[in-house]
Coordinates of C-alpha atoms and ligand atoms in Angstrom, one line a residue:
X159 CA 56.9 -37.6 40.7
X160 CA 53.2 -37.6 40.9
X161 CA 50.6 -39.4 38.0
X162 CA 46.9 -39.2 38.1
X163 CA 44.2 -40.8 36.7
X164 CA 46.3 -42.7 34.0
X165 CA 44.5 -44.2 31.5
X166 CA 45.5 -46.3 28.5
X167 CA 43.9 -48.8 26.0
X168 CA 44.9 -51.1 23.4
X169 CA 42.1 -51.0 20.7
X170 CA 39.0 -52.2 22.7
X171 CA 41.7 -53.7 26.1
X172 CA 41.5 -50.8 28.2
X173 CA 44.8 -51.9 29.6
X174 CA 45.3 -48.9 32.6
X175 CA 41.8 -47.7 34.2
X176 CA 42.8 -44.4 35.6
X177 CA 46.2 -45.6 38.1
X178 CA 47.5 -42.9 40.5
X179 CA 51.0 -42.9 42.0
X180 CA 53.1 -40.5 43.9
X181 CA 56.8 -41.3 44.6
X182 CA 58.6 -38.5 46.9
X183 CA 62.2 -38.1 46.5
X184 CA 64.5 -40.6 47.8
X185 CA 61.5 -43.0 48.3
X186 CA 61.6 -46.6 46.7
X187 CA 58.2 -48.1 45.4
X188 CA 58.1 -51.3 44.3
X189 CA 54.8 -52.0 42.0
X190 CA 53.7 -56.3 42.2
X191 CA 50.9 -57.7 40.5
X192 CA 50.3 -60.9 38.5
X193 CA 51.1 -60.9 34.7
X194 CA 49.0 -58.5 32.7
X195 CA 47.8 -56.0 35.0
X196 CA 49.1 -52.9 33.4
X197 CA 52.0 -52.4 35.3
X198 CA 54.5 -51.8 31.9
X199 CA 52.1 -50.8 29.9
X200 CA 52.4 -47.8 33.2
X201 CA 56.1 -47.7 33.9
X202 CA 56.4 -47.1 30.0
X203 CA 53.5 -44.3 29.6
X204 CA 55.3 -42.5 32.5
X205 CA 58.4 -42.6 29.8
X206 CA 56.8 -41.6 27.1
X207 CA 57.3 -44.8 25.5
X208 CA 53.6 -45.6 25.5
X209 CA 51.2 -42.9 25.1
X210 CA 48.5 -42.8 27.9
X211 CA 45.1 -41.3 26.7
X212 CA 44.2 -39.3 29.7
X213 CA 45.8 -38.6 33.1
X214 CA 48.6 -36.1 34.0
X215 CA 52.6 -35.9 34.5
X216 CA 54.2 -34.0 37.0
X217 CA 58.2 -34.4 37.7
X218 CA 60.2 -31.7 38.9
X219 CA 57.2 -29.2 39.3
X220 CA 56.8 -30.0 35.4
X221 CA 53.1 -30.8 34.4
X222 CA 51.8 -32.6 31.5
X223 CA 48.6 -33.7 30.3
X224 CA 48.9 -36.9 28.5
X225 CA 46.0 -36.2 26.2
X226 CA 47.8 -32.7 25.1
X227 CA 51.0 -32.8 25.8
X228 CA 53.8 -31.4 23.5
X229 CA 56.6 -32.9 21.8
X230 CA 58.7 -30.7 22.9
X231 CA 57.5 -31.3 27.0
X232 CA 57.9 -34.6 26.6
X233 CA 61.9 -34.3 25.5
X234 CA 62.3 -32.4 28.7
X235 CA 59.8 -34.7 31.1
X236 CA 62.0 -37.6 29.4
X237 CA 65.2 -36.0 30.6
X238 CA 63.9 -35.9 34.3
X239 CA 63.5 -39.7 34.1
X240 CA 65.4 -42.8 33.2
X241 CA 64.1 -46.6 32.2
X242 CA 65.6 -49.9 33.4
X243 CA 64.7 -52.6 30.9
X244 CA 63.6 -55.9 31.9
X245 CA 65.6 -56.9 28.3
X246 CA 68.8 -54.4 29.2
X247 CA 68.5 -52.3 25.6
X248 CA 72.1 -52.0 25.3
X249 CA 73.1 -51.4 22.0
X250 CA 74.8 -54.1 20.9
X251 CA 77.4 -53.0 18.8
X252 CA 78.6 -50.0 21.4
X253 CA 80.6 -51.1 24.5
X254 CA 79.3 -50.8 27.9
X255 CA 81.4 -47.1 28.0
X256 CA 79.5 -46.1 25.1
X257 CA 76.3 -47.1 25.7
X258 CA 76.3 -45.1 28.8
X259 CA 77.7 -42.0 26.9
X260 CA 75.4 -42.1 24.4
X261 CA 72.3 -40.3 26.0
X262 CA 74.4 -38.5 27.9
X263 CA 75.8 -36.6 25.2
X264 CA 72.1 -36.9 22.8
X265 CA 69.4 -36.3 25.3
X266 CA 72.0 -34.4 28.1
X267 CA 74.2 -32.3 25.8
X268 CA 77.3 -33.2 27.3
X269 CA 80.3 -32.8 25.7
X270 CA 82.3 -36.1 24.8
X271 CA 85.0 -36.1 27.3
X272 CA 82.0 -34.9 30.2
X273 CA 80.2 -38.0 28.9
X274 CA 83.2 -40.1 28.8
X275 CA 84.0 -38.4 32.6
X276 CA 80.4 -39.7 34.0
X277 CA 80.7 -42.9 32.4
X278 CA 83.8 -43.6 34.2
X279 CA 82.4 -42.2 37.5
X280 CA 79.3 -45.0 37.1
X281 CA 81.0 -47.8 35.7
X282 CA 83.4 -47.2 38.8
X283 CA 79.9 -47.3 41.0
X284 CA 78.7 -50.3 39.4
X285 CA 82.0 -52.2 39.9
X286 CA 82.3 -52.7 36.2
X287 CA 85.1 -50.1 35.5
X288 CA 87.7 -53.3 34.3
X289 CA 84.8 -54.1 31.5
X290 CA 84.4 -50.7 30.3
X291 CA 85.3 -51.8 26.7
X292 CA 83.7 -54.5 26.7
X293 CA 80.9 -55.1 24.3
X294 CA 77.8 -56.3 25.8
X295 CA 77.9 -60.1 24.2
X296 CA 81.0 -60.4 26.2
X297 CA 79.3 -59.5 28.9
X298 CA 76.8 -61.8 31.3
X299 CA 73.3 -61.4 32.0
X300 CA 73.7 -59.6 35.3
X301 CA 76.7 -57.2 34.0
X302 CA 74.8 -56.1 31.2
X303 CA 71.7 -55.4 33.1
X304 CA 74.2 -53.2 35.8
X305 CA 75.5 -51.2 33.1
X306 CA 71.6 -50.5 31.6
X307 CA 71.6 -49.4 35.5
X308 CA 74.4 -47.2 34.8
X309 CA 73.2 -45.3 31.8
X310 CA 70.3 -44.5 33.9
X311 CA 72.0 -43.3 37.3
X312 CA 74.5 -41.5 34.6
X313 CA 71.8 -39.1 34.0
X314 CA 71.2 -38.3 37.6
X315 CA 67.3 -38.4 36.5
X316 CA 64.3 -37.3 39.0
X317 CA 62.9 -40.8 39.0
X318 CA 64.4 -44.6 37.9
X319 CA 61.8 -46.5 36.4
X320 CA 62.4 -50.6 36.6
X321 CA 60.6 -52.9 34.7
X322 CA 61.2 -56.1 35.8
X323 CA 65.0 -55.7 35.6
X324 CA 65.9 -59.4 36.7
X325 CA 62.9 -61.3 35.4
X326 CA 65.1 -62.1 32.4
X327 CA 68.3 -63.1 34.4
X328 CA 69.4 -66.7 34.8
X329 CA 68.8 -67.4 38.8
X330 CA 72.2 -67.2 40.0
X331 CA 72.4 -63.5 38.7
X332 CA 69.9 -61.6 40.1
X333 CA 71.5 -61.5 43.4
X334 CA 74.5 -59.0 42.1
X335 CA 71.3 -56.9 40.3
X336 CA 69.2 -56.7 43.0
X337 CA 72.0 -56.1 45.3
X338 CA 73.3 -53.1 43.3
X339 CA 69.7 -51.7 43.4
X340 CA 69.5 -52.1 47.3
X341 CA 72.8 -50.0 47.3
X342 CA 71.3 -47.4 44.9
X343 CA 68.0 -47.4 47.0
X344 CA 70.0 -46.6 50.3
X345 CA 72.1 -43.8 48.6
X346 CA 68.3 -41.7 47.9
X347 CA 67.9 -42.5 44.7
X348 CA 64.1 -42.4 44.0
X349 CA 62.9 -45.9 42.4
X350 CA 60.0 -47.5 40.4
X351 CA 60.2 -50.8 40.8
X352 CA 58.2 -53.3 38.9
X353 CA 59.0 -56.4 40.1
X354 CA 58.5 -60.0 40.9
X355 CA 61.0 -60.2 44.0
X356 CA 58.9 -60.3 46.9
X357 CA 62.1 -60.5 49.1
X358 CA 63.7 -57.4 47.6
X359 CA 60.0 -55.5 47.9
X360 CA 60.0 -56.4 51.3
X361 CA 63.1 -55.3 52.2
X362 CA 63.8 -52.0 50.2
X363 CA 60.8 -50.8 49.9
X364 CA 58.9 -47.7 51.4
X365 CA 55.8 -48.3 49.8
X366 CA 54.4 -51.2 47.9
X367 CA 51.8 -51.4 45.0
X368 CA 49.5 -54.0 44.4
X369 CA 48.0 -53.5 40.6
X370 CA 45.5 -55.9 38.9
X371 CA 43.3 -55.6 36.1
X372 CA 44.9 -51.9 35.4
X373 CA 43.8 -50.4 39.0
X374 CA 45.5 -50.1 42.0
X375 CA 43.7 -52.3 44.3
X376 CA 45.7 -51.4 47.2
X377 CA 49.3 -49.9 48.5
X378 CA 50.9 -49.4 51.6
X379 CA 53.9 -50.0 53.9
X380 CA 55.7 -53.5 53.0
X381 CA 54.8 -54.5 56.5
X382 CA 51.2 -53.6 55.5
X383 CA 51.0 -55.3 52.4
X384 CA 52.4 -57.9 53.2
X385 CA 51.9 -58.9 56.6
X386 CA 48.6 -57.4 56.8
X387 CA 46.8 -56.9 53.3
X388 CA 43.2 -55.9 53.1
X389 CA 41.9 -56.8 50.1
X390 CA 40.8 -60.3 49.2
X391 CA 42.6 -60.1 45.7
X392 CA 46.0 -58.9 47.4
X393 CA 45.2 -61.8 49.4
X394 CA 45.0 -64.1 47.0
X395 CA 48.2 -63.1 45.1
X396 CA 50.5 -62.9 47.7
X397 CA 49.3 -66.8 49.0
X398 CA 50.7 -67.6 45.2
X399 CA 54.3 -66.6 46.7
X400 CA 54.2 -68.1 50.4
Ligands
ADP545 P1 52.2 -56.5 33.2 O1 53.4 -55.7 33.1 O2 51.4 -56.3 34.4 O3 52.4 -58.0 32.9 P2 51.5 -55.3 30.7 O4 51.5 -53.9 30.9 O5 52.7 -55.9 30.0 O6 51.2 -56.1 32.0 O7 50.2 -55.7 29.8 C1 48.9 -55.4 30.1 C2 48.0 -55.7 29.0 O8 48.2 -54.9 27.9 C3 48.1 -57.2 28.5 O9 46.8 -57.6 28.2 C4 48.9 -57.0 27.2 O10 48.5 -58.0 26.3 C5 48.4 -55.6 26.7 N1 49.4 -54.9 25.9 C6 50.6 -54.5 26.3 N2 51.3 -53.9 25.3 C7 50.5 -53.9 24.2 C8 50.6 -53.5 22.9 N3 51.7 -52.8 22.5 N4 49.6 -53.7 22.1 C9 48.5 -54.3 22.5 N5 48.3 -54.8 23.7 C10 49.3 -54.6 24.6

């Protein structure tokens, strides 16, 4: 997946000042930055779910043009990606089963019992099988945020885009979602990753994003950014964690 030159404003906030960012296949990228540098507003115009006023698209060898792009091209860019949600956007009168069957048989087509099938298959991979009926208030923090993981890997999508997708756990429960992602990271899964863990950007990473004040102001290797970071404002932020 490849965007360029993404640009978005809010009124007179021009919130994303023309952000680039290629992710190849299997690659993991986690995007850091302090609070109110763009990087949902970006994670959520590569969805669709904001609409970026200039810059372009491509997924899959699929090319859009924010500032002309069709509804119908952004149903099928949509398809080729999936969202992680910092809030988990189950709904919350489906159970975790349905919830991951839902897209899959409104956005994918499947039939019902190829839905249920690839439910089952995820839930299994997510170790959440025994709450498959379950309804997501009977479900913790962590378990619901590792089935919104689940509806996305159900769709075997291009691209997983995270937002944030512990920043709303209680502490003792991010370890079980960041440890599932690590898992999905080292199977090739290609991630976004906006994030606050330092550790798990470290770690998992094979490139790192710094955004501020909607620009890239600088990316490299994990080692690179954070063992070696150029500019004084990466500088600056990353001091905040050490
Ligand atoms: P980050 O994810 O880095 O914290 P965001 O993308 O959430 O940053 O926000 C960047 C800026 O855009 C903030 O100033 C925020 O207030 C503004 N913003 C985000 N969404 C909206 C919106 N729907 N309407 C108006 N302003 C918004």
């Amino acid at each position: 997946m490849t965007a360029k030159n993404v640009h978005k404003r809010f009124g007179a906030n021009e919130v994303l000042k023309g952000v680039d960012l290629t992710v190849e296949p299997g690659q993991v990228i986690c995007i850091l930055g302090p609070s109110g540098s763009g990087k949902t507003t970006f994670l959520r115009c590569l969805n669709f779910l904001e609409s970026a006023d200039e810059g372009e698209l491509t997924v899959d060898g699929q090319t859009v043009e924010f500032k002309s792009v069709k509804k119908k091209e952004i149903l099928s860019v949509r398809r080729k990606t999936a969202m992680v949600f910092q809030n988990y956007a189950l709904f919350a009168n489906k159970t975790a089963k349905e919830n991951i069957m839902l897209p899959l048989m409104l956005a994918q087509k499947l039939s019902k019992v190829d839905a249920e099938k690839r439910a089952v298959e995820v839930l299994d991979k997510v170790s959440l099988l025994n709450r498959a009926d379950f309804y997501p208030s009977q479900l913790s923090g962590g378990q619901q945020q590792r089935i919104g993981i689940a509806r996305a890997l159900a769709i075997n999508p291009d691209v997983i885009l995270f937002d944030e997708p512990t920043s709303a756990l209680d502490p003792e429960l991010v370890g079980q979602v960041l440890a599932l992602m690590k898992d999905i990271a080292k199977s090739g899964v290609t991630m976004v990753v906006v994030t606050h863990e330092m550790q798990f950007a470290y770690e998992v990473s094979d490139k790192v994003v710094f955004m501020e004040g909607g620009v890239v102001v600088e990316q490299g290797t994990p080692d690179a950014l954070f063992n070696h970071p150029k500019e004084s404002r990466t500088k600056a932020f990353l001091s905040r964690y050490t």
